[in-house]
Tab-separated table of C-alpha atoms in Angstrom:
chain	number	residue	atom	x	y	z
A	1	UNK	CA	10.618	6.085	-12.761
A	2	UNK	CA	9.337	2.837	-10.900
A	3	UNK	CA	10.526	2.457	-7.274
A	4	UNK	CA	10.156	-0.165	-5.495
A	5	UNK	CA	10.932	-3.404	-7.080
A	6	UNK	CA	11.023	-6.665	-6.441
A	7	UNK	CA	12.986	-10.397	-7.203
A	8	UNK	CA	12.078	-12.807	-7.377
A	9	UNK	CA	8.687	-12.388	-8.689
A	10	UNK	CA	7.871	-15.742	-7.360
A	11	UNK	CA	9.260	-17.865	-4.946
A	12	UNK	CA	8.538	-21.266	-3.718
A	13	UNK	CA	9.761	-23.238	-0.517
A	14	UNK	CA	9.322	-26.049	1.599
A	15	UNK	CA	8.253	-25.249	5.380
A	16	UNK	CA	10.592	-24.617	7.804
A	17	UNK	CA	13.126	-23.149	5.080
A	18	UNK	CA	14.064	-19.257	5.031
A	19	UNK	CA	12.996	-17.230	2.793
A	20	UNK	CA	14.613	-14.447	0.622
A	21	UNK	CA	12.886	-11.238	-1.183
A	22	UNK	CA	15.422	-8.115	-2.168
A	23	UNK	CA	13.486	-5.183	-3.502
A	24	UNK	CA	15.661	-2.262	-5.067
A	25	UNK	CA	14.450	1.473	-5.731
A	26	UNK	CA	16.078	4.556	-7.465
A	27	UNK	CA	15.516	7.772	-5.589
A	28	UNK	CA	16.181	8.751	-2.145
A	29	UNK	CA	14.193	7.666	0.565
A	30	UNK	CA	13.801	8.219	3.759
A	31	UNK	CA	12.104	5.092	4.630
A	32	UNK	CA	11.173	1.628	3.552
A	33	UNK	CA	8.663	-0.410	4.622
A	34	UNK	CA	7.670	-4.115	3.982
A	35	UNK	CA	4.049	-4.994	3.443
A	36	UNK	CA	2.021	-8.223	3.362
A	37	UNK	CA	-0.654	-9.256	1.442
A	38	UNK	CA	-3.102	-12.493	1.470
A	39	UNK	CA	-4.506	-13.149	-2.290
A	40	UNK	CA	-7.446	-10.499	-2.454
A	41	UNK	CA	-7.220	-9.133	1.184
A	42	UNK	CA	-6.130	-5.535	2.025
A	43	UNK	CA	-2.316	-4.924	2.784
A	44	UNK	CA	-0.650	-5.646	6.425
A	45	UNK	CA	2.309	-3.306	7.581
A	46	UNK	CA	5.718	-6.067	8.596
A	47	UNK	CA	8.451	-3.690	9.592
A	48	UNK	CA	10.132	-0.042	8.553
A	49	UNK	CA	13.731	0.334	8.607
A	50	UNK	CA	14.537	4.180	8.300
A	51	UNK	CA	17.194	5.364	5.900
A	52	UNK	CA	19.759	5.458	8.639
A	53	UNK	CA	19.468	1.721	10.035
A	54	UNK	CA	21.251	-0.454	8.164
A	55	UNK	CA	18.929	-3.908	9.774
A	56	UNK	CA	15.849	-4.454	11.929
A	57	UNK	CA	14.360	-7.466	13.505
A	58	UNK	CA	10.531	-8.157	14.247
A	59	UNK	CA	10.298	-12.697	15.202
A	60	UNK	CA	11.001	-14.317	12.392
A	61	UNK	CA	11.306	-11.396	10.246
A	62	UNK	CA	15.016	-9.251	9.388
A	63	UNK	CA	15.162	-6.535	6.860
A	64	UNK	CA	18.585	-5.157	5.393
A	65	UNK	CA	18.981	-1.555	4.004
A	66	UNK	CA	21.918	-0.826	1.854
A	67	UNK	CA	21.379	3.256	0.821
A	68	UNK	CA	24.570	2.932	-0.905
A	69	UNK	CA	23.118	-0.258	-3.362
A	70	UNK	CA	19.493	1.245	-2.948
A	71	UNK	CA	18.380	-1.783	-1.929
A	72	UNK	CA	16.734	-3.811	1.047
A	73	UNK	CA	16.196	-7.497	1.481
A	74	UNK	CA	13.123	-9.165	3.790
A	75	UNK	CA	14.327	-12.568	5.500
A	76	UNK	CA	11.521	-14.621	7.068
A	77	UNK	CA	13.370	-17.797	8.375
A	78	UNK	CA	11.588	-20.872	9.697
A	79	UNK	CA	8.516	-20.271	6.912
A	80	UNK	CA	5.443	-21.551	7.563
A	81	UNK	CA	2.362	-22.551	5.230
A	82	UNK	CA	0.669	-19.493	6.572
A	83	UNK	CA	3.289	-17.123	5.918
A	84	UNK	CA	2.166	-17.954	1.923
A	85	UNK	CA	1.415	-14.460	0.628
A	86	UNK	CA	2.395	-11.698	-1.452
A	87	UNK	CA	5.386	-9.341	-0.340
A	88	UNK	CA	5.728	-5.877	-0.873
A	89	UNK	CA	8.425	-3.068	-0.684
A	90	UNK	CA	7.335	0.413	-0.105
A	91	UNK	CA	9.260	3.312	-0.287
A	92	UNK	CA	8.541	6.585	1.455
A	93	UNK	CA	10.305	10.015	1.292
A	94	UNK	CA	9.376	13.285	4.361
A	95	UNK	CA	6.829	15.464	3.535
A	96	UNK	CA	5.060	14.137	0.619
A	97	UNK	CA	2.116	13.891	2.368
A	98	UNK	CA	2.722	10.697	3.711
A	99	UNK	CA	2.747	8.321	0.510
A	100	UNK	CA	4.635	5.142	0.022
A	101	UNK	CA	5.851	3.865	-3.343
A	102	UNK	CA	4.726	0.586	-3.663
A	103	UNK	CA	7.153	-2.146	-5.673
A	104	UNK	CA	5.849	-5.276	-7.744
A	105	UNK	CA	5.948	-7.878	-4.960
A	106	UNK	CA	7.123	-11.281	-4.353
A	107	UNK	CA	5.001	-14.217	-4.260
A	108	UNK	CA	5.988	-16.491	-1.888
A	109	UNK	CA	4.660	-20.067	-1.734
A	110	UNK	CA	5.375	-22.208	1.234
A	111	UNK	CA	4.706	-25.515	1.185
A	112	UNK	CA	3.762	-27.818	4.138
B	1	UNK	CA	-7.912	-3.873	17.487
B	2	UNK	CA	-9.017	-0.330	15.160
B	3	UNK	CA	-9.162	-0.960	11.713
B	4	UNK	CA	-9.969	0.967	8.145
B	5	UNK	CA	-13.229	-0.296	7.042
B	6	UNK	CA	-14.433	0.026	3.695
B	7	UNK	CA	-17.894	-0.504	1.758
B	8	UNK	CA	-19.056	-1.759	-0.556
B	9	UNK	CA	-16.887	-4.711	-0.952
B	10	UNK	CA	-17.728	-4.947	-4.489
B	11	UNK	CA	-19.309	-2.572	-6.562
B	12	UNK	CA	-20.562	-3.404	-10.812
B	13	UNK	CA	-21.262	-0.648	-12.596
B	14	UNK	CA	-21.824	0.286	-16.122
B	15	UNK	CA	-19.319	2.580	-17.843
B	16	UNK	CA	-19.875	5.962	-17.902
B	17	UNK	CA	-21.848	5.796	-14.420
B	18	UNK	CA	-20.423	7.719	-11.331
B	19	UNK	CA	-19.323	5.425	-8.042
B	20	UNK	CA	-18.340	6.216	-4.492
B	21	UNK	CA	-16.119	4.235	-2.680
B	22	UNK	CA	-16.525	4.891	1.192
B	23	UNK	CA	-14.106	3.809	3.649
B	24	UNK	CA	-14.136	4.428	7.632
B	25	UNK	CA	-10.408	5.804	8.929
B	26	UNK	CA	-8.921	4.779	12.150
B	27	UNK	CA	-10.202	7.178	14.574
B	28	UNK	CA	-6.526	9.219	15.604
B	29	UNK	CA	-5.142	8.709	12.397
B	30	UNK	CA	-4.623	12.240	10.438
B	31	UNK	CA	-3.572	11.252	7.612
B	32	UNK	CA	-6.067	9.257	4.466
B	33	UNK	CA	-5.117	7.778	1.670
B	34	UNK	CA	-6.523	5.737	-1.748
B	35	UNK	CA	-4.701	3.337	-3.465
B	36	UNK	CA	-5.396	0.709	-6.105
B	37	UNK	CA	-4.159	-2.450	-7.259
B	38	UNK	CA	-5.550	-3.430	-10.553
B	39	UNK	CA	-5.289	-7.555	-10.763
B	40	UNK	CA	-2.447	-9.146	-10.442
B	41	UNK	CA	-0.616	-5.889	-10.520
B	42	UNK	CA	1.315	-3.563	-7.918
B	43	UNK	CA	-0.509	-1.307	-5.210
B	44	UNK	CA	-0.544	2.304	-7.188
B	45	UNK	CA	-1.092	5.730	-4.752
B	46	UNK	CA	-3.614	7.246	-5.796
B	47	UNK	CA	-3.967	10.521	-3.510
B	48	UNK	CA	-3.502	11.992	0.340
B	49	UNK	CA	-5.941	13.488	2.205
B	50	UNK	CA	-4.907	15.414	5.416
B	51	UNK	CA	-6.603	18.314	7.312
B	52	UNK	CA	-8.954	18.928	5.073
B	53	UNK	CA	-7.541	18.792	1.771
B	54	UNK	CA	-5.387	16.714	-0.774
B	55	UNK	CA	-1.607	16.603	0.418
B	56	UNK	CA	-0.115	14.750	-2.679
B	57	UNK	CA	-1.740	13.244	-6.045
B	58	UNK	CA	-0.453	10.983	-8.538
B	59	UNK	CA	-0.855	11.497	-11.881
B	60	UNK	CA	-3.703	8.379	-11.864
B	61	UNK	CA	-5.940	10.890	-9.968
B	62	UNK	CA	-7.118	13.568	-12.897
B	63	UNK	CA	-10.354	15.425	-12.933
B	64	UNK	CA	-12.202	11.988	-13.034
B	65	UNK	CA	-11.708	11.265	-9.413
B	66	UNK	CA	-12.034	13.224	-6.171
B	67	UNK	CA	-12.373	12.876	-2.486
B	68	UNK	CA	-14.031	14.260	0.530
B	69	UNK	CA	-14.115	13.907	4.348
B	70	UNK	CA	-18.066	14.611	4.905
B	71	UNK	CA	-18.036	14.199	8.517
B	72	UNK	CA	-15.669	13.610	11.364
B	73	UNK	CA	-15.485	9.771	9.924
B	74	UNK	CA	-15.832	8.636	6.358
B	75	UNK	CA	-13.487	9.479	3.764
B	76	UNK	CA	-15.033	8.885	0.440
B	77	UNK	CA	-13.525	8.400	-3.373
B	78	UNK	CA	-15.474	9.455	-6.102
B	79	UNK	CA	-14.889	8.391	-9.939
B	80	UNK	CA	-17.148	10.706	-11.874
B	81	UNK	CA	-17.737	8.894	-15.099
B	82	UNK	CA	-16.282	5.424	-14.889
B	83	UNK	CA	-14.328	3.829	-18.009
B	84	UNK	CA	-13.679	0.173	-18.550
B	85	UNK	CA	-9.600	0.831	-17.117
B	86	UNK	CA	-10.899	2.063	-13.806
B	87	UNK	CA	-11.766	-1.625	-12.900
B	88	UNK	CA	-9.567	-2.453	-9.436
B	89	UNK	CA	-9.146	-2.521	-6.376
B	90	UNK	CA	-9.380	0.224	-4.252
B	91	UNK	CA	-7.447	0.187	-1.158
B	92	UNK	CA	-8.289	2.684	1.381
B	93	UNK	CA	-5.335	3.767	3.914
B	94	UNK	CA	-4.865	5.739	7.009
B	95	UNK	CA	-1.777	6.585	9.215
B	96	UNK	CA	-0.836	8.439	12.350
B	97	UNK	CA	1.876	11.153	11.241
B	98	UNK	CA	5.360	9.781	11.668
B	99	UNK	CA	8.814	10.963	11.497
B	100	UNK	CA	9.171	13.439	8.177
B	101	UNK	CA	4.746	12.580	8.085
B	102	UNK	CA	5.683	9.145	6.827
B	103	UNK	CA	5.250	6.350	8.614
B	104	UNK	CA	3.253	2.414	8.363
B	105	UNK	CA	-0.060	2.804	7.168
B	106	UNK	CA	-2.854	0.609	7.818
B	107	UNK	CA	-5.285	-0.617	5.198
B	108	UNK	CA	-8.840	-1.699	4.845
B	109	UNK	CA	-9.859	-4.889	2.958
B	110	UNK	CA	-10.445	-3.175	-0.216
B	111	UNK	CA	-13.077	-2.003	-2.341
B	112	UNK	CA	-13.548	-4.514	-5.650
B	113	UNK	CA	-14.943	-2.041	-8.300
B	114	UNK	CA	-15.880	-3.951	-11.412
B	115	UNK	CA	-16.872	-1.330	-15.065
B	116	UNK	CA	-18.620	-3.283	-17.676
């Protein structure tokens, strides 16, 4: 079953806006993470929220977790041009050797 | 700051032909992982790799692939006989066990592996 995904697909804003990415999933989890990725670079780890926090703040970053909706949402407010990237959910469950689910991803555009 | 390292950053290679992908860990870090991202698509595990032998697999990593930890620091993925669908990128991970052995892993720049 997939895990992990994404809406929008795309998104583009003007700086200094907030931005919005939800990600859903379908099994349990004891984890989600958010993940960041430049066009053609490796992945960079954002945040983890564990299954039993319902919100977490890193800067400009907040993440929502709603085990009830299976579902998280990533806020970045106060974008920047150089916050343009792809976004990515990840899902991970204990003791299954330490793998993440990873969802479609959001491309976000910011605009300066 | 430690990071994964991986080489080459791009490999062509005819189909059929066997490649190894190598990739340098973070030093503490227990746990190894492969993933790949095929263009323009999602990041899809691959395998886990910790003391010494695979952890988990996905159903992407048949007899076709394997991996090894030769020495105290390379991890390597092999793809024995490359077809045209194996053409990605290959994302090598590694993470310091967390809570329940899941926790943020950190990522090389990738490994672009090109089958004509």
């Amino acid at each position: 079953s997939q895990q992990g995904e994404e809406d929008p697909q795309a998104l583009s804003i003007q700086e200094g806006e907030n931005a919005t990415m939800n990600c859903s999933y379908k099994t349990s989890i004891n984890n989600l993470q958010w993940y960041r990725q430049n066009s053609g670079r490796g992945l960079v780890h954002l945040i983890l929220i564990r299954s039993n926090e319902r919100e977490k703040h890193s800067g400009r970053l907040r993440v929502t977790l709603d085990t009830s909706k299976k579902s998280s949402s990533l806020l970045i407010t106060a974008s920047r041009a150089a916050d343009t990237a792809s976004y990515f959910c990840a899902t991970g469950r204990y003791n299954q050797g330490g793998k993440l689910i990873f969802g479609q991803g959001t491309e976000l555009s910011v605009k300066p | 700051e430690p990071e994964v390292t991986q080489t080459p950053s791009h490999q062509v290679t005819q189909m059929g032909q066997e490649v190894i992908l190598r990739c340098v860990p973070i030093s503490n870090h227990l746990y190894f992982y492969w993933y790949r991202q095929i263009l323009g698509q999602k990041v899809e595990f691959l395998v886990s790799f910790y003391n010494n032998e695979i952890s988990e697999k996905s159903e992407i990593f048949d007899d076709q692939f394997s991996v090894e930890r030769p020495d105290g620091s390379n991890f390597t993925l092999k793809i024995r006989s490359t077809k045209l669908e194996d053409s990605a990128m290959y994302f090598c991970a590694s993470s310091f066990p967390g809570q329940g052995n899941t926790g943020e892993l950190f990522f090389g720049e990738g490994s672009r592996l090109t089958v004509l």
